Short mmCIF file of C-alpha atoms and ligand atoms in Angstrom, two decimals:
data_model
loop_
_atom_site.label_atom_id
_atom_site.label_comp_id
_atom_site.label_asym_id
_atom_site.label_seq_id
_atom_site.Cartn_x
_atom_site.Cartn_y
_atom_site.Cartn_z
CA UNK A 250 -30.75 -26.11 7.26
CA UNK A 251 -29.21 -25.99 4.22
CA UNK A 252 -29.07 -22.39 2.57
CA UNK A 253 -30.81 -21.69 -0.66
CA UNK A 254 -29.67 -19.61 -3.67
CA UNK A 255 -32.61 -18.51 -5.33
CA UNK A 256 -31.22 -16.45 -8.81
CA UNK A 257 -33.12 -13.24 -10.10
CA UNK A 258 -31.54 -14.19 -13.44
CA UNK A 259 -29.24 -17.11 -14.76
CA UNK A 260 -25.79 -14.71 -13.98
CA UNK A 261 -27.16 -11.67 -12.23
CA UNK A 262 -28.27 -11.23 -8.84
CA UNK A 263 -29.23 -14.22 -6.47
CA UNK A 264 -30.96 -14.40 -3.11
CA UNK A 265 -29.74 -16.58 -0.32
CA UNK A 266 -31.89 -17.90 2.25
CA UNK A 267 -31.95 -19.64 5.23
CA UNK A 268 -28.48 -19.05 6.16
CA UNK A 269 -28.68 -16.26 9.76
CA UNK A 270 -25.61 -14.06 9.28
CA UNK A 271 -25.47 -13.36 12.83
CA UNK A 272 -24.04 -16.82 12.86
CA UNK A 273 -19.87 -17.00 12.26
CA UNK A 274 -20.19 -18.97 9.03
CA UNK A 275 -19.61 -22.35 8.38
CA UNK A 276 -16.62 -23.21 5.81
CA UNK A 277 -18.84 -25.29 3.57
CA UNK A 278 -21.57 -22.22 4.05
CA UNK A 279 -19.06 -19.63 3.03
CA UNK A 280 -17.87 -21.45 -0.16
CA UNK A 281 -21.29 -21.79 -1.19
CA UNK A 282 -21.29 -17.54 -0.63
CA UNK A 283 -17.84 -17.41 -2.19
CA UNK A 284 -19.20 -19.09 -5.15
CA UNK A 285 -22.39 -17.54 -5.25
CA UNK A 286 -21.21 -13.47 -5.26
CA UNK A 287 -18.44 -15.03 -8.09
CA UNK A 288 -21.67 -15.95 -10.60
CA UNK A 289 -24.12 -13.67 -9.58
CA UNK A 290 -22.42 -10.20 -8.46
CA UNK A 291 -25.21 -9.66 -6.30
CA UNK A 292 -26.41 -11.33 -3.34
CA UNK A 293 -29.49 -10.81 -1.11
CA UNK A 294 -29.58 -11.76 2.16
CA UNK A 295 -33.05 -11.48 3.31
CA UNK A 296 -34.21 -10.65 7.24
CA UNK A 297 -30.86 -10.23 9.15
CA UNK A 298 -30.41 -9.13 12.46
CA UNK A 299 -27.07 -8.50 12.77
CA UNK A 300 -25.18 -6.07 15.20
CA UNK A 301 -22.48 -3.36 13.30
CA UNK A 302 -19.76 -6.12 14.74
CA UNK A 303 -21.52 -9.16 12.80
CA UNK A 304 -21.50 -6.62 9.62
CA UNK A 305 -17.91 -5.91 9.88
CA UNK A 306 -16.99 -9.55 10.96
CA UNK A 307 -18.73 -10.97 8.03
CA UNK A 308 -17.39 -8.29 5.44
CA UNK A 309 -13.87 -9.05 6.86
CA UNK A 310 -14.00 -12.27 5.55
CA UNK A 311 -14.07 -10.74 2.23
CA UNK A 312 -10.85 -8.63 2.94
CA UNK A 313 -9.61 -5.62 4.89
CA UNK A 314 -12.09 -3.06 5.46
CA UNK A 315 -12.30 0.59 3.16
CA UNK A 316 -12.86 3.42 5.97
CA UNK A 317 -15.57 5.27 5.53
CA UNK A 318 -14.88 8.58 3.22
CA UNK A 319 -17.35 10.39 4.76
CA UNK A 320 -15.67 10.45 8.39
CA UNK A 321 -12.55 11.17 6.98
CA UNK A 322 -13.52 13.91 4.98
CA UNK A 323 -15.58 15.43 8.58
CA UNK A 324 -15.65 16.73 11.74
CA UNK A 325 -19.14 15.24 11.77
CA UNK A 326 -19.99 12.69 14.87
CA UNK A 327 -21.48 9.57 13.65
CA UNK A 328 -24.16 7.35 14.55
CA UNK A 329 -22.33 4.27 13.63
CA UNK A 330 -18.66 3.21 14.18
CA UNK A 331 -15.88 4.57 11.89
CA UNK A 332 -15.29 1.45 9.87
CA UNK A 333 -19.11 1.34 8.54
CA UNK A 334 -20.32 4.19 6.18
CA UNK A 335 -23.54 5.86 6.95
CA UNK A 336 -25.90 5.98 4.03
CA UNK A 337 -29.10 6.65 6.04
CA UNK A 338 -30.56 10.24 5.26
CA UNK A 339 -30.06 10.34 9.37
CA UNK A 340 -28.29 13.17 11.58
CA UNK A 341 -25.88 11.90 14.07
CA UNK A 342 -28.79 12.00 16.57
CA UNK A 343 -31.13 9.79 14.42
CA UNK A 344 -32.76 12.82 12.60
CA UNK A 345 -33.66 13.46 9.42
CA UNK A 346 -30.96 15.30 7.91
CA UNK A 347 -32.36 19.17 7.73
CA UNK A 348 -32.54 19.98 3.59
CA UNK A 349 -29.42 22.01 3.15
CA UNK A 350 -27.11 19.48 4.99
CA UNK A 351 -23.64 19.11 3.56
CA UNK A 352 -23.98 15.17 4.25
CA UNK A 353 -27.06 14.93 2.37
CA UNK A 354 -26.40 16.46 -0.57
CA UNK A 355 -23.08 14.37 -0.85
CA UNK A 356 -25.13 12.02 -0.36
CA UNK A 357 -27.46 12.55 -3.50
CA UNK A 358 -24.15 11.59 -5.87
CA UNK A 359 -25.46 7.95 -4.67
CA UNK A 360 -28.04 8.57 -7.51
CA UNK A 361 -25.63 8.17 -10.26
CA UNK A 362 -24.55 4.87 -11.44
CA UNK A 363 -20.96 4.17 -9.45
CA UNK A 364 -19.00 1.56 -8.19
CA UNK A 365 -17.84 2.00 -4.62
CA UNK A 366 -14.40 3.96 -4.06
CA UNK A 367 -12.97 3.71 -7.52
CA UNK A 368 -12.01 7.63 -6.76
CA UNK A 369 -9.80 5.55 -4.32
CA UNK A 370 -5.80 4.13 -5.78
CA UNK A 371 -7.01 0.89 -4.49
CA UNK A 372 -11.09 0.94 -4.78
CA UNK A 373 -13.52 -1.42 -2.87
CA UNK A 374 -14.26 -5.31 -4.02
CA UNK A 375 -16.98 -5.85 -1.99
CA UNK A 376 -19.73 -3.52 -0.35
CA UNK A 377 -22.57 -4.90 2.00
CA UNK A 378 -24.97 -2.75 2.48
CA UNK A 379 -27.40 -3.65 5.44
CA UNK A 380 -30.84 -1.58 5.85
CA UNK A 381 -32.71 -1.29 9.18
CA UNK A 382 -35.28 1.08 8.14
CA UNK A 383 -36.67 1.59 4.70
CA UNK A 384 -39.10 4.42 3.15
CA UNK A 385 -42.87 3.21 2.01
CA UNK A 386 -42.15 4.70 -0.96
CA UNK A 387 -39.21 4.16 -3.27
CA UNK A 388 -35.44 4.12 -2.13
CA UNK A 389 -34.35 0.77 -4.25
CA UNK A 390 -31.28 0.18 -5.23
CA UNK A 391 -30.53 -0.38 -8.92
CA UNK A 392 -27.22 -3.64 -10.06
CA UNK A 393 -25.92 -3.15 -13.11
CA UNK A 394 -23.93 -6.36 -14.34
CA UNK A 395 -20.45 -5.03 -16.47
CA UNK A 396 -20.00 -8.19 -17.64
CA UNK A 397 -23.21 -8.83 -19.41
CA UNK A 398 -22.25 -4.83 -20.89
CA UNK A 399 -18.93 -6.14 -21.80
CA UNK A 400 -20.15 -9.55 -23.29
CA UNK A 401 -22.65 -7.18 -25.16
CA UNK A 402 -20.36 -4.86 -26.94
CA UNK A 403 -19.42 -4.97 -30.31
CA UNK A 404 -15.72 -7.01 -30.89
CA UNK A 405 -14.27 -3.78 -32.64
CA UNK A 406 -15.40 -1.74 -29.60
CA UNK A 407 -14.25 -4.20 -26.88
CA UNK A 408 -10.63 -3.66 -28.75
CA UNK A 409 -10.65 0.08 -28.95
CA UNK A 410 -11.71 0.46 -25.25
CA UNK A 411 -9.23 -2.59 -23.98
CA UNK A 412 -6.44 -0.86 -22.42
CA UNK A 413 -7.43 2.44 -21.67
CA UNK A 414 -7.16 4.15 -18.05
CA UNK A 415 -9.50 6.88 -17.08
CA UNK A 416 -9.33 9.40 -13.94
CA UNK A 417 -11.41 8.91 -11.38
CA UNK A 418 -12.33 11.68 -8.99
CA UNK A 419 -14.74 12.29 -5.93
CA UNK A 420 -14.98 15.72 -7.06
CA UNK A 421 -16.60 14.67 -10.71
CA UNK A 422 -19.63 12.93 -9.73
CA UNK A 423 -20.20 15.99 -7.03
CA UNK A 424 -19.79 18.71 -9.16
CA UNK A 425 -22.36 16.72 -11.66
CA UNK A 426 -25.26 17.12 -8.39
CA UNK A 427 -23.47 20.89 -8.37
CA UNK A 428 -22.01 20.15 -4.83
CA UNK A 429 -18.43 21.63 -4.84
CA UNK A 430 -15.93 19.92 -2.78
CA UNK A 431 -13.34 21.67 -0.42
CA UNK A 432 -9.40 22.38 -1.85
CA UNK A 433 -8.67 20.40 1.24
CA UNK A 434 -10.85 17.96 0.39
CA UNK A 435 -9.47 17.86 -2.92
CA UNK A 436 -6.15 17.55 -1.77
CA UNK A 437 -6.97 14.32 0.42
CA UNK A 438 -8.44 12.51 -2.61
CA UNK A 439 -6.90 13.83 -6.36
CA UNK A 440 -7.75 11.96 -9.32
CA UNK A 441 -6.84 8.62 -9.22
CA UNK A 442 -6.40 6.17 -12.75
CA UNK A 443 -8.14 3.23 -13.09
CA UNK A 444 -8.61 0.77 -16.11
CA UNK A 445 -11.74 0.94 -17.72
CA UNK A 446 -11.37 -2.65 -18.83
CA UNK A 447 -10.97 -5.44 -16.07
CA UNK A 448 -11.03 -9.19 -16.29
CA UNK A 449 -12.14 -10.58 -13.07
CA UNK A 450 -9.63 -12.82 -10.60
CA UNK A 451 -12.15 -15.01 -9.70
CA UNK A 452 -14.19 -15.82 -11.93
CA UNK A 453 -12.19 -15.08 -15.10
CA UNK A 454 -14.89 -12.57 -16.86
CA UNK A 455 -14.25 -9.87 -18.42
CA UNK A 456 -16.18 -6.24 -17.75
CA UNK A 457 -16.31 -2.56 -18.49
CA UNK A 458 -15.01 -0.68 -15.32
CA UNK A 459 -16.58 3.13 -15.30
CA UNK A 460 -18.81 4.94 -12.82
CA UNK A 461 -20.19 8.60 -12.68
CA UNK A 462 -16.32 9.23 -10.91
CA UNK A 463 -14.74 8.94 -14.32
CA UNK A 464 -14.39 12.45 -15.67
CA UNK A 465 -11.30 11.56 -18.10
CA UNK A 466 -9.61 8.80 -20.41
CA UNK A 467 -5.62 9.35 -20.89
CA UNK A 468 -4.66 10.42 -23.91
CA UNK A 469 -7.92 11.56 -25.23
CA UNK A 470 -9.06 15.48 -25.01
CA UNK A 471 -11.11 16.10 -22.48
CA UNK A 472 -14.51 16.31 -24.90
CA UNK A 473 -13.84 12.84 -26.55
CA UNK A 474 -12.86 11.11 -23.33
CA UNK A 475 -16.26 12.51 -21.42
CA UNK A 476 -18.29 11.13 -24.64
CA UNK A 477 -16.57 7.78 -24.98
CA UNK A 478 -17.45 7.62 -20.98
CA UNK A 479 -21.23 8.74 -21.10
CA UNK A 480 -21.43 6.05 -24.14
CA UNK A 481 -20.12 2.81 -21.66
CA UNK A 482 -22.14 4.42 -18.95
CA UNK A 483 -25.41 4.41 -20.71
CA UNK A 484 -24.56 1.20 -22.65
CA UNK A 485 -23.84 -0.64 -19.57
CA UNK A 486 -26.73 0.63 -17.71
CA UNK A 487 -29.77 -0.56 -20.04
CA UNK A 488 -32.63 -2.29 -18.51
CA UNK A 489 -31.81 -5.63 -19.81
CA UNK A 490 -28.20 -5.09 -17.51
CA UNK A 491 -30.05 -4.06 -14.41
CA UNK A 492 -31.49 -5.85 -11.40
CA UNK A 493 -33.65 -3.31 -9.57
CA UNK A 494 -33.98 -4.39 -5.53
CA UNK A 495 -36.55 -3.26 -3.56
CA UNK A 496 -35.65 -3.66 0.07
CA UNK A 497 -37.58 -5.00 2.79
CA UNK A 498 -36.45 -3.84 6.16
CA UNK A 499 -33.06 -5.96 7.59
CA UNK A 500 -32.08 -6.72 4.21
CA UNK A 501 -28.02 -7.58 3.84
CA UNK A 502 -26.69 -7.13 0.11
CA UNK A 503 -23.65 -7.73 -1.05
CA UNK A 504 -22.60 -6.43 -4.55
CA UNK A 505 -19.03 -7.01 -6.60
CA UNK A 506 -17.49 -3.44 -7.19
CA UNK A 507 -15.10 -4.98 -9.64
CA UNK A 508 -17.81 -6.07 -12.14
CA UNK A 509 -21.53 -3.75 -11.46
CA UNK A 510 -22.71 -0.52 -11.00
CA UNK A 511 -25.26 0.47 -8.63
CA UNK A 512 -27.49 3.92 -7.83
CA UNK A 513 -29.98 4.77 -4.97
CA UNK A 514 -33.24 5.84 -6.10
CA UNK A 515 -35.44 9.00 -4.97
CA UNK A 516 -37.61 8.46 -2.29
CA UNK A 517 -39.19 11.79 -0.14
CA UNK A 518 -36.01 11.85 2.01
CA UNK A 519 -37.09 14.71 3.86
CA UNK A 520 -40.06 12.86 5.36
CA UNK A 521 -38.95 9.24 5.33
CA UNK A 522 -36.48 7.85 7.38
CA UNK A 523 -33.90 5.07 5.54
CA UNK A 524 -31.42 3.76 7.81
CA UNK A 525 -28.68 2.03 5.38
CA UNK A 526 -25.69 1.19 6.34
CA UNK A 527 -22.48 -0.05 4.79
CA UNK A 528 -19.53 -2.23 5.49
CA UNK A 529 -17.01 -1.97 2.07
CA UNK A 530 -14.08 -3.99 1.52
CA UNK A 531 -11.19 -3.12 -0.56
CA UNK A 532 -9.70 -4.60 -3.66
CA UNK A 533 -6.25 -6.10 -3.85
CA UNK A 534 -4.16 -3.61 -5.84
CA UNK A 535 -4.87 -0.77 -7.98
CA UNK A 536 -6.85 -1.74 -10.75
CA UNK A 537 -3.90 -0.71 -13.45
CA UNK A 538 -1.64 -2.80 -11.39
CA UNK A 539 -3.90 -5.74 -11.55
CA UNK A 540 -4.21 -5.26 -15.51
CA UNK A 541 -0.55 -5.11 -15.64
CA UNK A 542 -0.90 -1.40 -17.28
CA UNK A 543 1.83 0.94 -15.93
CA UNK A 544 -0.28 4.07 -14.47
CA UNK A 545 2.85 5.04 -12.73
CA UNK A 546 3.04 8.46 -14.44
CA UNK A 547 -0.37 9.58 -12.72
C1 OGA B 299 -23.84 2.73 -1.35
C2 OGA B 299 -24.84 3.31 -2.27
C3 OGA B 299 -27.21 3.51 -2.72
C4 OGA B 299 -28.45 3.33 -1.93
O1 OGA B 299 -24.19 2.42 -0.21
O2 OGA B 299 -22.69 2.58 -1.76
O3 OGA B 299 -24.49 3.78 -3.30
O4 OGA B 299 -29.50 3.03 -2.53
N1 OGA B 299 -26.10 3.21 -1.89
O5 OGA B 299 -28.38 3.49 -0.69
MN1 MN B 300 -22.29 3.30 -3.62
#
């Protein structure tokens, strides 16, 4: 059969059906993917059953795989292989994590608006998140399209803002959920640069690149760098910018990094299990390098 794109909204968010991702893809069914996530940013695959090998063979086809941080950063055994990131609430053992867990309170940074890795030199393209088990109660996941923010803001802003690199750090979007990270930790991942404006390979758009990891813009103090950053943040984040997904069990969905924000929300994670799981992919080339903008001096 044929797959279907079904689109939430004429240039955000589309879901695919019919096409069983447990399946190596056909070329002609993996153009009309490749084409789809370049329009639409966001793609929902509904009722997958796909083994963590399917998940990491299909996001391969994207690019090379982005490690997980959080086994990096740990001594922590996982529940799932090394190359998939564990975004459940779970234990290693399948449990709920117990309340003062370091893992889950990293985890509650997920609640900010981010894109995926951009604390990283080269940050992710593509994430696909899978979920196995979902809460009865809350737990979406929130898109926010850059390129509709971009498309939105005043020409006099888009100028000002064109051009300008800001620091991303782990360590900023943690200490906003007051969870301190490690000087070793630190060390591992300083404060990277990344532009804040980014015109898309692919499909040629333009967007505003920032994410709750941005704690400074080069060349601007500290206060007027953190204010021009909470202004693109909440700017790009208004409701008529957001597709809101509310999972069904053995969803798949893959988002662009290089063009949307996205943020978990609550759910009663101390009662619920939520068994998410995510394969990333990483960009080409630092974003400054892309932009042709010579970050060398970071
Ligand atoms: C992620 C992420 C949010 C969520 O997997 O990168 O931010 O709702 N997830 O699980
Ligand atoms: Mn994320």
């Amino acid at each position: 059969m044929k797959p279907s794109v079904w689109p939430v909204s004429e240039t955000f968010a589309a879901e695919i059906g019919d096409l069983d991702l447990s399946q190596p893809l056909s070329e002609a069914d993996w153009q009309m993917v490749e084409e789809a996530f370049r329009t639409y940013a966001v793609l929902v695959f509904p009722d997958q059953r796909i083994s963590q090998q399917q998940h990491v063979d299909l996001a391969l086809r994207f690019g090379p795989i982005d490690g997980s941080m959080v086994v990096d950063m740990t001594d922590a055994k996982s529940r799932i292989r090394a190359d998939i990131a564990d975004v459940s609430n779970l234990d290693w053992n399948g449990e709920i994590y117990a309340e003062d867990d370091r893992l889950r309170l990293f985890g509650h940074a997920n609640r900010l608006w981010h894109t995926d890795s951009s604390f990283k030199k080269v940050p992710a393209k593509a994430s696909l998140l899978f979920i196995r088990k979902i809460p009865p109660v809350g737990g979406h996941t929130e898109f926010a399209d850059m390129r509709a923010a971009w498309d939105a803001l005043p020409q006099a802003r888009q100028k000002e803002i064109d051009g300008l690199v800001a620091m991303h750090s782990i360590a900023y979007s943690r200490q906003k959920m007051g969870f301190e990270m490690t000087a070793e930790e630190n060390e591992v991942l300083p404060p990277v640069p990344q532009t804040l404006v980014r015109r898309h390979a692919d499909s040629g758009r333009t967007s505003i690149y920032v994410a709750s990891h941005a704690g400074e813009i080069d060349g601007m103090s500290e206060a007027d760098g953190k204010a021009l950053l909470a202004e693109l943040l909440a700017f790009g984040t208004q409701r008529q910018f957001v597709y809101s997904h509310r999972w069904r069990a053995n969803d798949l969905v893959i988002w662009d990094n290089r063009c949307t924000l996205h943020r978990g929300t609550t759910f009663d994670d101390k009662r619920w299990r939520r068994d998410a799981q995510r394969a990333t992919v990483m960009d080409v080339a630092p974003t400054c390098e892309q932009e042709g903008i010579d970050a060398a001096a970071e």
